Amino acid sequence: MATTLISGGTVVSAIGRRAADVLIDGESIAAILAPGHAAAYGITPDTVIDATGKYVVPGGVDAHVHMSLPFGGTVSADDFDTGSRAAAWGGVTTIVDFASQTVGLDVRETLAARHAEAAGECHVDYAFHQIIGDVNEESLEAMTYLVENEGVTSFKMFMAYPGVFYSDDGQILRAMQNASESGALMMMHAENGIAIDVLVAQSLAAGDTDPKFHSYTRPEELESEATHRAIKLARVAGNVPLYIVHMSASEALEEVSRAQHMGLNVFAETCPQYLYLSIEDHLAQPGFEGAKWVCSTPLRSKHEHHQKDLWKGLRMNELAVVSTDHCPFCMKDQKELGVGDFSKIPNGMGGVEHRMEMIYQGVVMGEMTLERWVETCCTTPARMFGLDKKGVLEPGADADVLVWDPNNTTKIGIDDKHHMAMDHSSYEGFEVDGKVDTVISRGRVVVQNDTYVGSKGHGKFVKRGLNKYIH
Ligand code: URP
Ligand code: ZN
Ligand code: ZN
């Protein structure tokens, strides 16, 4: 098998950093060596990658993406091909997408259909969560089956989007009880969708139709209330591990932090958009421009304390993971569906390419350490979702590696760095003090010298085990 030595770099893990060389044999990490010692061990690698002055970290794990998601009368713009390629451009070597069961559908059939969509299309490795939108005897049985047989060990439910993905408290409780028995992790979109729909109808009736009203009709109280309720339901269901997705609000974070102090198995993620973007600077831009940033949970006001609190939450491990909730829609023909009615703007924004970059900038800004960057973007998402060979650089792990250049810069924008299938960039104009240098997916170089050298079909489906914090 071909061997590669990444030499001269600083290897950064969730717990520290040291000068070391990384030896790859085929698709796996073979050894972490003292710098310059390969020859002494009789190793003559087929390829040497010089990482002098650079950080060598595990490939990123983005545990929350939506390729080709049918939503809001359209389909998210990146498919598995374009989206996973963009992920690779951003140093991400594993993505976790969703199979989606809604009312009347058979869970196993929706998973099989998602497999068919992704097979042979991906540039990096991928896995699936299962959305449960119709709780009944068959779907509960299927949940257990997926955990035991399909490597799908986490289930997303929605307290939002009535009539689409929404489940009521009784349905959520039943699914949580099932997960409590199988060992699965429950993921929750925590917003009170019933109350939100009242506010949306009132806003439209008052003529408040611009994109910014998307956020005003989804106030933080309705995120924190749902978060609180989800936590209580999870407790009643036997302290089932609960993972709150795309957290945007301080009050919701307080609910999570309180639950953690009570010893409950509650985890949460946030996304770069909630750390950097705001109503004032983005969602409330003049005309229809703000539609680019319509997503749920929504962007919040920069004059409140959400961003500061979310960074603090990441430092303190109240927020364990950064994912992107990558769900891009073009302005043309997609976001435009909501001209004159914000409630018809498809919810979601793209970012799978920029998570490693935007969170590294948090290291530069002093919001977190280099190690915490690796932990929240690589190691913890892998452990959280049972991706046992991902998120670490150690012998036996998959050879998924990002060589990061801290002495270079990245300009993000539609005419700058942008490889996603959308007609605008959510992070237009942002500059990052660091750069993706080389990306390796299971031993194969996919990005090098600003060139894409990977290929569609290289990415394989990964069966996942149980959450490694509880089991
Ligand atoms: O706005 C969002 N988040 N779109 C994707 C679907 C979801 O709720 O995660
Ligand atoms: Zn969601
Ligand atoms: Zn999502």
Tab-separated table of C-alpha atoms and ligand atoms in Angstrom:
chain	number	residue	atom	x	y	z
A	1	MET	CA	0.000	0.000	0.000
A	2	ALA	CA	1.191	3.531	-0.736
A	3	THR	CA	2.722	5.412	2.169
A	4	THR	CA	2.716	9.159	2.748
A	5	LEU	CA	4.686	11.095	5.350
A	6	ILE	CA	3.435	14.505	6.433
A	7	SER	CA	6.605	15.960	7.847
A	8	GLY	CA	7.731	19.027	9.732
A	9	GLY	CA	4.335	20.200	10.960
A	10	THR	CA	2.730	20.773	14.334
A	11	VAL	CA	0.189	18.049	15.026
A	12	VAL	CA	-2.775	19.483	16.907
A	13	SER	CA	-5.303	17.316	18.728
A	14	ALA	CA	-8.140	18.104	21.116
A	15	ILE	CA	-5.721	17.814	24.026
A	16	GLY	CA	-2.504	19.390	22.831
A	17	ARG	CA	0.019	20.123	20.119
A	18	ARG	CA	3.484	18.895	19.332
A	19	ALA	CA	6.008	18.772	16.524
A	20	ALA	CA	5.487	15.389	14.859
A	21	ASP	CA	5.419	13.604	11.531
A	22	VAL	CA	2.325	11.675	10.464
A	23	LEU	CA	2.776	8.416	8.586
A	24	ILE	CA	-0.104	7.215	6.422
A	25	ASP	CA	-0.251	3.677	5.089
A	26	GLY	CA	-2.999	3.182	2.545
A	27	GLU	CA	-6.220	4.527	4.001
A	28	SER	CA	-5.123	4.647	7.644
A	29	ILE	CA	-2.821	6.528	9.970
A	30	ALA	CA	0.092	4.177	10.648
A	31	ALA	CA	2.098	6.183	13.160
A	32	ILE	CA	2.778	9.563	14.700
A	33	LEU	CA	6.555	9.899	14.726
A	34	ALA	CA	9.070	12.155	16.384
A	35	PRO	CA	10.035	14.780	13.799
A	36	GLY	CA	12.603	13.549	11.288
A	37	HIS	CA	12.731	10.012	12.704
A	38	ALA	CA	11.091	8.131	9.820
A	39	ALA	CA	14.401	7.140	8.236
A	40	ALA	CA	15.696	5.838	11.577
A	41	TYR	CA	12.748	3.434	11.604
A	42	GLY	CA	13.583	2.303	8.063
A	43	ILE	CA	10.601	4.106	6.559
A	44	THR	CA	10.939	5.394	3.021
A	45	PRO	CA	7.550	6.875	2.175
A	46	ASP	CA	6.254	6.939	-1.375
A	47	THR	CA	5.217	10.572	-0.942
A	48	VAL	CA	6.322	13.305	1.415
A	49	ILE	CA	4.147	16.324	2.166
A	50	ASP	CA	6.121	19.165	3.685
A	51	ALA	CA	4.073	20.722	6.480
A	52	THR	CA	6.812	22.957	7.870
A	53	GLY	CA	5.218	25.951	9.616
A	54	LYS	CA	1.765	24.420	9.324
A	55	TYR	CA	-0.743	22.720	11.578
A	56	VAL	CA	-1.647	19.101	10.907
A	57	VAL	CA	-5.125	18.320	12.225
A	58	PRO	CA	-7.803	15.663	11.718
A	59	GLY	CA	-10.072	16.248	8.738
A	60	GLY	CA	-13.192	18.142	9.745
A	61	VAL	CA	-16.412	16.335	10.625
A	62	ASP	CA	-19.540	18.331	9.770
A	63	ALA	CA	-22.327	16.493	11.563
A	64	HIS	CA	-25.250	18.506	10.190
A	65	VAL	CA	-25.670	19.088	6.446
A	66	HIS	CA	-28.580	18.905	4.019
A	67	MET	CA	-27.685	18.048	0.412
A	68	SER	CA	-30.624	18.039	-2.032
A	69	LEU	CA	-33.132	18.587	0.759
A	70	PRO	CA	-36.676	19.109	-0.536
A	71	PHE	CA	-37.830	22.070	1.535
A	72	GLY	CA	-40.008	25.143	1.149
A	73	GLY	CA	-41.185	24.206	-2.346
A	74	THR	CA	-37.700	23.694	-3.716
A	75	VAL	CA	-34.588	21.562	-3.150
A	76	SER	CA	-31.373	22.697	-1.478
A	77	ALA	CA	-28.900	23.677	-4.158
A	78	ASP	CA	-25.939	21.432	-3.360
A	79	ASP	CA	-26.315	17.767	-4.166
A	80	PHE	CA	-24.033	15.072	-2.734
A	81	ASP	CA	-21.517	15.660	-5.521
A	82	THR	CA	-21.167	19.444	-5.321
A	83	GLY	CA	-21.727	19.641	-1.568
A	84	SER	CA	-19.199	17.004	-0.585
A	85	ARG	CA	-16.656	18.526	-2.984
A	86	ALA	CA	-17.167	21.918	-1.353
A	87	ALA	CA	-16.738	20.214	2.009
A	88	ALA	CA	-13.359	18.881	0.874
A	89	TRP	CA	-12.352	22.382	-0.237
A	90	GLY	CA	-13.046	23.439	3.314
A	91	GLY	CA	-10.982	20.726	4.990
A	92	VAL	CA	-14.011	18.609	5.863
A	93	THR	CA	-13.554	14.904	5.244
A	94	THR	CA	-16.792	13.540	6.750
A	95	ILE	CA	-20.320	14.872	6.430
A	96	VAL	CA	-23.438	13.602	8.160
A	97	ASP	CA	-26.654	14.242	6.226
A	98	PHE	CA	-30.223	13.123	6.904
A	99	ALA	CA	-32.702	10.606	5.575
A	100	SER	CA	-36.122	12.095	6.032
A	101	GLN	CA	-39.348	10.364	7.035
A	102	THR	CA	-42.433	12.576	6.951
A	103	VAL	CA	-46.098	11.691	7.463
A	104	GLY	CA	-47.125	8.500	5.699
A	105	LEU	CA	-43.619	7.428	4.712
A	106	ASP	CA	-41.798	4.257	5.672
A	107	VAL	CA	-38.571	4.972	7.583
A	108	ARG	CA	-36.544	2.183	5.983
A	109	GLU	CA	-37.650	3.221	2.505
A	110	THR	CA	-36.615	6.825	3.125
A	111	LEU	CA	-33.195	5.648	4.264
A	112	ALA	CA	-32.831	3.388	1.232
A	113	ALA	CA	-33.793	6.285	-1.035
A	114	ARG	CA	-31.180	8.528	0.582
A	115	HIS	CA	-28.542	5.825	0.106
A	116	ALA	CA	-29.465	5.643	-3.561
A	117	GLU	CA	-29.073	9.412	-3.916
A	118	ALA	CA	-25.651	9.519	-2.285
A	119	ALA	CA	-24.062	6.301	-3.544
A	120	GLY	CA	-21.182	6.976	-5.916
A	121	GLU	CA	-21.655	10.738	-5.666
A	122	CYS	CA	-19.584	11.772	-2.673
A	123	HIS	CA	-16.045	13.107	-2.627
A	124	VAL	CA	-15.562	12.541	1.101
A	125	ASP	CA	-16.996	10.009	3.520
A	126	TYR	CA	-20.586	10.402	4.636
A	127	ALA	CA	-23.110	9.055	7.111
A	128	PHE	CA	-26.786	9.593	7.843
A	129	HIS	CA	-29.012	10.637	10.697
A	130	GLN	CA	-32.690	9.726	10.321
A	131	ILE	CA	-35.436	12.355	10.575
A	132	ILE	CA	-38.564	10.976	12.221
A	133	GLY	CA	-41.643	12.984	11.234
A	134	ASP	CA	-44.345	10.373	11.757
A	135	VAL	CA	-44.241	8.422	15.004
A	136	ASN	CA	-46.164	5.147	14.912
A	137	GLU	CA	-45.529	1.469	15.697
A	138	GLU	CA	-43.725	0.869	12.404
A	139	SER	CA	-41.488	3.905	12.629
A	140	LEU	CA	-40.567	3.140	16.237
A	141	GLU	CA	-39.663	-0.392	15.280
A	142	ALA	CA	-37.652	0.923	12.349
A	143	MET	CA	-35.688	3.226	14.667
A	144	THR	CA	-34.429	0.213	16.593
A	145	TYR	CA	-33.671	-1.603	13.351
A	146	LEU	CA	-31.599	1.305	12.043
A	147	VAL	CA	-29.512	1.432	15.220
A	148	GLU	CA	-28.915	-2.323	15.259
A	149	ASN	CA	-28.399	-2.931	11.559
A	150	GLU	CA	-27.849	0.194	9.498
A	151	GLY	CA	-25.265	2.256	11.365
A	152	VAL	CA	-27.810	5.047	11.797
A	153	THR	CA	-27.718	5.814	15.505
A	154	SER	CA	-29.217	9.299	15.797
A	155	PHE	CA	-32.697	10.645	15.090
A	156	LYS	CA	-33.712	14.219	14.434
A	157	MET	CA	-37.140	15.493	15.385
A	158	PHE	CA	-38.702	18.902	14.938
A	159	MET	CA	-40.675	21.018	17.385
A	160	ALA	CA	-40.932	23.515	14.502
A	161	TYR	CA	-42.379	23.467	10.980
A	162	PRO	CA	-45.976	22.288	11.672
A	163	GLY	CA	-47.336	20.361	8.716
A	164	VAL	CA	-43.873	19.532	7.417
A	165	PHE	CA	-41.545	17.865	9.918
A	166	TYR	CA	-43.293	18.810	13.183
A	167	SER	CA	-43.956	16.326	15.999
A	168	ASP	CA	-45.975	17.023	19.126
A	169	ASP	CA	-44.727	16.335	22.650
A	170	GLY	CA	-46.367	12.922	22.864
A	171	GLN	CA	-44.783	11.790	19.623
A	172	ILE	CA	-41.418	13.133	20.711
A	173	LEU	CA	-41.677	11.352	24.048
A	174	ARG	CA	-42.475	8.031	22.393
A	175	ALA	CA	-39.509	8.339	20.035
A	176	MET	CA	-37.259	9.328	22.937
A	177	GLN	CA	-38.392	6.305	24.951
A	178	ASN	CA	-37.495	4.126	22.009
A	179	ALA	CA	-34.048	5.738	21.737
A	180	SER	CA	-33.542	5.310	25.443
A	181	GLU	CA	-33.819	1.548	24.937
A	182	SER	CA	-31.724	1.246	21.785
A	183	GLY	CA	-28.966	3.613	22.936
A	184	ALA	CA	-29.602	6.110	20.147
A	185	LEU	CA	-29.065	9.863	20.374
A	186	MET	CA	-32.027	12.208	19.879
A	187	MET	CA	-31.392	15.429	17.954
A	188	MET	CA	-33.880	18.230	18.370
A	189	HIS	CA	-34.809	21.238	16.292
A	190	ALA	CA	-35.982	23.200	19.318
A	191	GLU	CA	-38.338	26.015	18.374
A	192	ASN	CA	-42.009	26.280	19.331
A	193	GLY	CA	-43.430	25.997	15.822
A	194	ILE	CA	-47.082	26.311	16.846
A	195	ALA	CA	-46.493	29.681	18.517
A	196	ILE	CA	-44.195	30.793	15.692
A	197	ASP	CA	-46.939	30.185	13.153
A	198	VAL	CA	-49.260	32.524	15.100
A	199	LEU	CA	-46.627	35.283	15.081
A	200	VAL	CA	-45.930	34.724	11.385
A	201	ALA	CA	-49.626	35.063	10.478
A	202	GLN	CA	-49.918	38.237	12.577
A	203	SER	CA	-46.781	39.718	11.026
A	204	LEU	CA	-47.960	39.078	7.467
A	205	ALA	CA	-51.409	40.472	8.283
A	206	ALA	CA	-49.751	43.652	9.537
A	207	GLY	CA	-47.835	43.994	6.273
A	208	ASP	CA	-44.500	43.110	7.848
A	209	THR	CA	-43.312	40.855	5.056
A	210	ASP	CA	-39.568	41.579	4.710
A	211	PRO	CA	-36.956	38.890	5.440
A	212	LYS	CA	-36.046	40.392	8.833
A	213	PHE	CA	-39.492	39.465	10.144
A	214	HIS	CA	-38.395	35.859	9.870
A	215	SER	CA	-36.296	36.468	12.980
A	216	TYR	CA	-38.791	38.737	14.758
A	217	THR	CA	-41.415	35.987	14.527
A	218	ARG	CA	-39.011	33.415	15.965
A	219	PRO	CA	-37.981	35.159	19.204
A	220	GLU	CA	-35.425	33.626	21.499
A	221	GLU	CA	-38.129	32.815	24.056
A	222	LEU	CA	-39.590	30.310	21.606
A	223	GLU	CA	-36.186	28.708	21.117
A	224	SER	CA	-35.452	28.507	24.838
A	225	GLU	CA	-38.969	27.311	25.698
A	226	ALA	CA	-38.674	24.459	23.216
A	227	THR	CA	-35.159	23.672	24.410
A	228	HIS	CA	-36.434	23.498	27.974
A	229	ARG	CA	-39.333	21.266	26.955
A	230	ALA	CA	-37.090	18.934	24.968
A	231	ILE	CA	-34.781	18.602	27.968
A	232	LYS	CA	-37.682	17.720	30.255
A	233	LEU	CA	-39.062	15.192	27.801
A	234	ALA	CA	-35.630	13.585	27.460
A	235	ARG	CA	-35.405	13.320	31.228
A	236	VAL	CA	-38.836	11.705	31.450
A	237	ALA	CA	-37.727	9.289	28.738
A	238	GLY	CA	-34.949	7.992	30.991
A	239	ASN	CA	-32.283	10.675	30.529
A	240	VAL	CA	-31.934	9.751	26.871
A	241	PRO	CA	-28.976	11.581	25.293
A	242	LEU	CA	-30.335	14.735	23.709
A	243	TYR	CA	-28.487	16.925	21.209
A	244	ILE	CA	-29.961	20.351	20.489
A	245	VAL	CA	-29.128	21.416	16.933
A	246	HIS	CA	-28.282	24.860	15.514
A	247	MET	CA	-28.471	26.813	18.790
A	248	SER	CA	-28.605	30.563	18.271
A	249	ALA	CA	-29.826	32.165	21.504
A	250	SER	CA	-28.381	32.932	24.939
A	251	GLU	CA	-31.508	31.853	26.817
A	252	ALA	CA	-31.537	28.480	25.068
A	253	LEU	CA	-27.880	28.010	25.948
A	254	GLU	CA	-28.734	28.710	29.588
A	255	GLU	CA	-31.263	25.863	29.473
A	256	VAL	CA	-28.606	23.495	28.195
A	257	SER	CA	-26.045	24.640	30.709
A	258	ARG	CA	-28.534	24.223	33.582
A	259	ALA	CA	-29.413	20.709	32.411
A	260	GLN	CA	-25.743	19.776	32.203
A	261	HIS	CA	-25.186	21.022	35.753
A	262	MET	CA	-28.086	18.789	36.820
A	263	GLY	CA	-26.254	15.817	35.338
A	264	LEU	CA	-28.540	15.322	32.360
A	265	ASN	CA	-27.223	13.910	29.103
A	266	VAL	CA	-27.784	17.100	27.123
A	267	PHE	CA	-25.485	18.299	24.343
A	268	ALA	CA	-25.733	21.128	21.873
A	269	GLU	CA	-24.204	22.485	18.703
A	270	THR	CA	-24.021	25.938	17.209
A	271	CYS	CA	-23.041	27.032	13.706
A	272	PRO	CA	-20.723	29.740	12.325
A	273	GLN	CA	-23.671	31.868	11.173
A	274	TYR	CA	-24.789	32.412	14.767
A	275	LEU	CA	-21.281	33.411	15.826
A	276	TYR	CA	-20.690	36.007	13.103
A	277	LEU	CA	-23.901	37.099	11.347
A	278	SER	CA	-26.746	39.220	12.689
A	279	ILE	CA	-30.141	40.710	11.969
A	280	GLU	CA	-28.711	44.207	11.617
A	281	ASP	CA	-25.799	43.409	9.294
A	282	HIS	CA	-27.380	40.632	7.243
A	283	LEU	CA	-31.050	39.675	7.608
A	284	ALA	CA	-32.238	43.308	7.650
A	285	GLN	CA	-30.298	44.393	4.574
A	286	PRO	CA	-32.380	46.608	2.268
A	287	GLY	CA	-34.921	45.155	-0.138
A	288	PHE	CA	-34.929	41.381	-0.440
A	289	GLU	CA	-31.164	40.916	0.145
A	290	GLY	CA	-31.743	39.628	3.671
A	291	ALA	CA	-33.354	36.487	2.246
A	292	LYS	CA	-29.843	35.081	1.820
A	293	TRP	CA	-29.683	34.713	5.583
A	294	VAL	CA	-33.129	33.287	6.318
A	295	CYS	CA	-32.518	30.123	8.297
A	296	SER	CA	-34.009	28.475	11.373
A	297	THR	CA	-33.194	28.978	14.127
A	298	PRO	CA	-32.808	32.576	12.922
A	299	LEU	CA	-29.957	35.064	13.118
A	300	ARG	CA	-30.223	37.210	16.250
A	301	SER	CA	-29.514	40.864	17.073
A	302	LYS	CA	-25.884	41.878	17.403
A	303	HIS	CA	-26.947	44.311	20.132
A	304	GLU	CA	-27.911	41.449	22.421
A	305	HIS	CA	-25.366	39.069	23.854
A	306	HIS	CA	-25.943	35.916	21.847
A	307	GLN	CA	-22.662	35.809	19.942
A	308	LYS	CA	-20.582	36.512	23.027
A	309	ASP	CA	-22.476	33.839	24.951
A	310	LEU	CA	-22.195	31.267	22.171
A	311	TRP	CA	-18.414	31.711	22.013
A	312	LYS	CA	-18.329	31.330	25.797
A	313	GLY	CA	-20.485	28.217	25.485
A	314	LEU	CA	-17.992	26.747	23.039
A	315	ARG	CA	-15.080	27.465	25.360
A	316	MET	CA	-16.878	25.969	28.360
A	317	ASN	CA	-18.137	22.872	26.492
A	318	GLU	CA	-21.779	23.858	27.023
A	319	LEU	CA	-21.722	23.768	23.244
A	320	ALA	CA	-19.837	20.644	22.255
A	321	VAL	CA	-19.896	20.875	18.474
A	322	VAL	CA	-19.805	23.348	15.622
A	323	SER	CA	-21.654	22.153	12.546
A	324	THR	CA	-22.928	24.192	9.600
A	325	ASP	CA	-26.534	23.092	9.026
A	326	HIS	CA	-25.440	23.520	5.394
A	327	CYS	CA	-28.681	23.963	3.447
A	328	PRO	CA	-28.004	26.350	0.566
A	329	PHE	CA	-30.607	27.984	-1.639
A	330	CYS	CA	-29.847	30.306	-4.539
A	331	MET	CA	-31.435	33.743	-4.564
A	332	LYS	CA	-32.647	33.173	-8.114
A	333	ASP	CA	-35.705	30.935	-8.311
A	334	GLN	CA	-35.285	29.676	-4.729
A	335	LYS	CA	-35.058	32.424	-2.083
A	336	GLU	CA	-37.110	34.511	-4.553
A	337	LEU	CA	-40.099	32.298	-3.769
A	338	GLY	CA	-40.534	34.512	-0.708
A	339	VAL	CA	-40.564	37.956	-2.327
A	340	GLY	CA	-43.339	39.819	-0.520
A	341	ASP	CA	-43.807	37.027	2.046
A	342	PHE	CA	-40.838	36.055	4.241
A	343	SER	CA	-42.595	32.856	5.329
A	344	LYS	CA	-42.166	31.476	1.804
A	345	ILE	CA	-38.396	31.977	1.719
A	346	PRO	CA	-36.806	28.517	1.887
A	347	ASN	CA	-35.024	28.232	5.225
A	348	GLY	CA	-31.323	27.573	5.119
A	349	MET	CA	-27.903	28.855	4.187
A	350	GLY	CA	-24.728	27.304	2.836
A	351	GLY	CA	-21.495	27.024	4.752
A	352	VAL	CA	-20.031	23.520	4.615
A	353	GLU	CA	-16.929	24.955	2.945
A	354	HIS	CA	-16.253	27.606	5.554
A	355	ARG	CA	-16.673	26.051	8.994
A	356	MET	CA	-13.001	25.205	9.578
A	357	GLU	CA	-12.065	28.672	8.322
A	358	MET	CA	-14.621	30.658	10.321
A	359	ILE	CA	-13.974	28.795	13.560
A	360	TYR	CA	-10.203	29.044	13.110
A	361	GLN	CA	-10.764	32.792	12.948
A	362	GLY	CA	-12.250	32.415	16.421
A	363	VAL	CA	-8.840	31.093	17.501
A	364	VAL	CA	-7.180	34.154	15.969
A	365	MET	CA	-9.703	36.408	17.749
A	366	GLY	CA	-8.911	34.735	21.078
A	367	GLU	CA	-12.354	33.174	21.447
A	368	MET	CA	-11.007	29.628	21.693
A	369	THR	CA	-7.772	27.663	21.576
A	370	LEU	CA	-6.340	25.778	18.646
A	371	GLU	CA	-7.084	22.547	20.502
A	372	ARG	CA	-10.700	23.535	21.039
A	373	TRP	CA	-10.986	24.282	17.298
A	374	VAL	CA	-9.968	20.689	16.625
A	375	GLU	CA	-12.200	19.374	19.388
A	376	THR	CA	-15.412	21.167	18.356
A	377	CYS	CA	-14.965	20.740	14.602
A	378	CYS	CA	-13.370	17.286	14.351
A	379	THR	CA	-13.006	15.144	17.457
A	380	THR	CA	-16.231	15.730	19.360
A	381	PRO	CA	-18.586	15.471	16.358
A	382	ALA	CA	-16.936	12.133	15.570
A	383	ARG	CA	-17.316	10.854	19.147
A	384	MET	CA	-20.812	12.324	19.520
A	385	PHE	CA	-22.072	10.430	16.500
A	386	GLY	CA	-20.104	7.215	16.788
A	387	LEU	CA	-17.705	7.814	13.900
A	388	ASP	CA	-15.078	5.713	15.555
A	389	LYS	CA	-12.268	6.131	13.002
A	390	LYS	CA	-12.783	9.825	12.398
A	391	GLY	CA	-11.808	13.044	14.145
A	392	VAL	CA	-8.408	11.975	15.497
A	393	LEU	CA	-4.892	11.449	14.202
A	394	GLU	CA	-3.795	8.238	15.815
A	395	PRO	CA	-2.658	4.829	14.579
A	396	GLY	CA	-5.600	2.907	13.133
A	397	ALA	CA	-7.746	5.975	12.482
A	398	ASP	CA	-8.795	6.806	8.954
A	399	ALA	CA	-6.180	8.942	7.243
A	400	ASP	CA	-8.383	12.025	7.043
A	401	VAL	CA	-6.060	14.980	7.446
A	402	LEU	CA	-6.161	18.738	7.057
A	403	VAL	CA	-2.878	20.589	6.718
A	404	TRP	CA	-3.660	24.156	7.747
A	405	ASP	CA	-1.466	27.126	6.913
A	406	PRO	CA	-1.608	29.794	9.637
A	407	ASN	CA	0.678	32.078	7.643
A	408	ASN	CA	-1.660	32.464	4.712
A	409	THR	CA	-5.096	34.046	4.376
A	410	THR	CA	-8.466	33.177	2.860
A	411	LYS	CA	-10.838	35.672	1.292
A	412	ILE	CA	-14.355	34.290	1.179
A	413	GLY	CA	-16.790	35.461	-1.475
A	414	ILE	CA	-18.547	34.546	-4.666
A	415	ASP	CA	-15.550	35.776	-6.722
A	416	ASP	CA	-13.019	34.599	-4.180
A	417	LYS	CA	-13.083	31.266	-2.348
A	418	HIS	CA	-16.463	29.704	-3.092
A	419	HIS	CA	-17.163	26.180	-4.327
A	420	MET	CA	-20.771	25.617	-3.260
A	421	ALA	CA	-23.635	25.474	-5.772
A	422	MET	CA	-25.205	28.730	-4.710
A	423	ASP	CA	-25.279	32.119	-6.409
A	424	HIS	CA	-24.051	34.089	-3.407
A	425	SER	CA	-21.883	33.560	-0.368
A	426	SER	CA	-23.269	33.720	3.160
A	427	TYR	CA	-19.849	34.992	4.273
A	428	GLU	CA	-19.167	37.433	1.430
A	429	GLY	CA	-16.171	39.622	2.224
A	430	PHE	CA	-14.988	37.739	5.321
A	431	GLU	CA	-11.216	37.287	5.522
A	432	VAL	CA	-9.643	34.526	7.546
A	433	ASP	CA	-6.087	34.582	8.888
A	434	GLY	CA	-5.288	31.046	7.820
A	435	LYS	CA	-5.876	28.753	4.890
A	436	VAL	CA	-6.718	25.197	3.931
A	437	ASP	CA	-3.421	23.940	2.513
A	438	THR	CA	-3.771	20.215	1.859
A	439	VAL	CA	-6.695	17.876	2.461
A	440	ILE	CA	-6.418	14.103	2.607
A	441	SER	CA	-9.462	11.830	2.618
A	442	ARG	CA	-8.787	8.222	3.654
A	443	GLY	CA	-5.185	8.451	2.460
A	444	ARG	CA	-5.943	10.207	-0.787
A	445	VAL	CA	-4.958	13.819	-1.399
A	446	VAL	CA	-8.072	15.696	-2.534
A	447	VAL	CA	-6.995	19.343	-2.256
A	448	GLN	CA	-3.428	20.565	-2.796
A	449	ASN	CA	-1.815	23.710	-4.212
A	450	ASP	CA	-5.218	25.420	-4.544
A	451	THR	CA	-6.283	22.620	-6.858
A	452	TYR	CA	-8.976	20.008	-6.493
A	453	VAL	CA	-7.553	16.543	-7.158
A	454	GLY	CA	-10.229	14.346	-5.556
A	455	SER	CA	-13.000	12.547	-7.347
A	456	LYS	CA	-16.672	11.789	-7.128
A	457	GLY	CA	-17.274	8.327	-5.729
A	458	HIS	CA	-14.215	8.276	-3.481
A	459	GLY	CA	-16.401	9.047	-0.449
A	460	LYS	CA	-17.886	5.974	1.227
A	461	PHE	CA	-20.867	5.527	3.512
A	462	VAL	CA	-19.759	5.052	7.120
A	463	LYS	CA	-21.834	3.003	9.519
A	464	ARG	CA	-21.847	4.671	12.902
A	465	GLY	CA	-21.727	3.274	16.410
A	466	LEU	CA	-23.370	4.757	19.481
A	467	ASN	CA	-22.538	8.109	21.059
A	468	LYS	CA	-19.166	7.760	22.811
A	469	TYR	CA	-19.972	10.085	25.724
A	470	ILE	CA	-22.717	7.865	27.096
A	471	HIS	CA	-21.950	4.375	25.787
B	1	URP	O1	-32.946	26.785	8.114
B	1	URP	C1	-32.595	25.619	8.241
B	1	URP	N1	-32.014	25.265	9.345
B	1	URP	N2	-32.805	24.732	7.246
B	1	URP	C2	-32.506	23.363	7.269
B	1	URP	C3	-33.508	22.521	7.991
B	1	URP	C4	-33.268	22.506	9.461
B	1	URP	O2	-34.143	22.920	10.203
B	1	URP	O3	-32.209	22.083	9.906
B	2	ZN	ZN	-33.416	22.151	12.097
B	3	ZN	ZN	-30.579	21.287	9.607
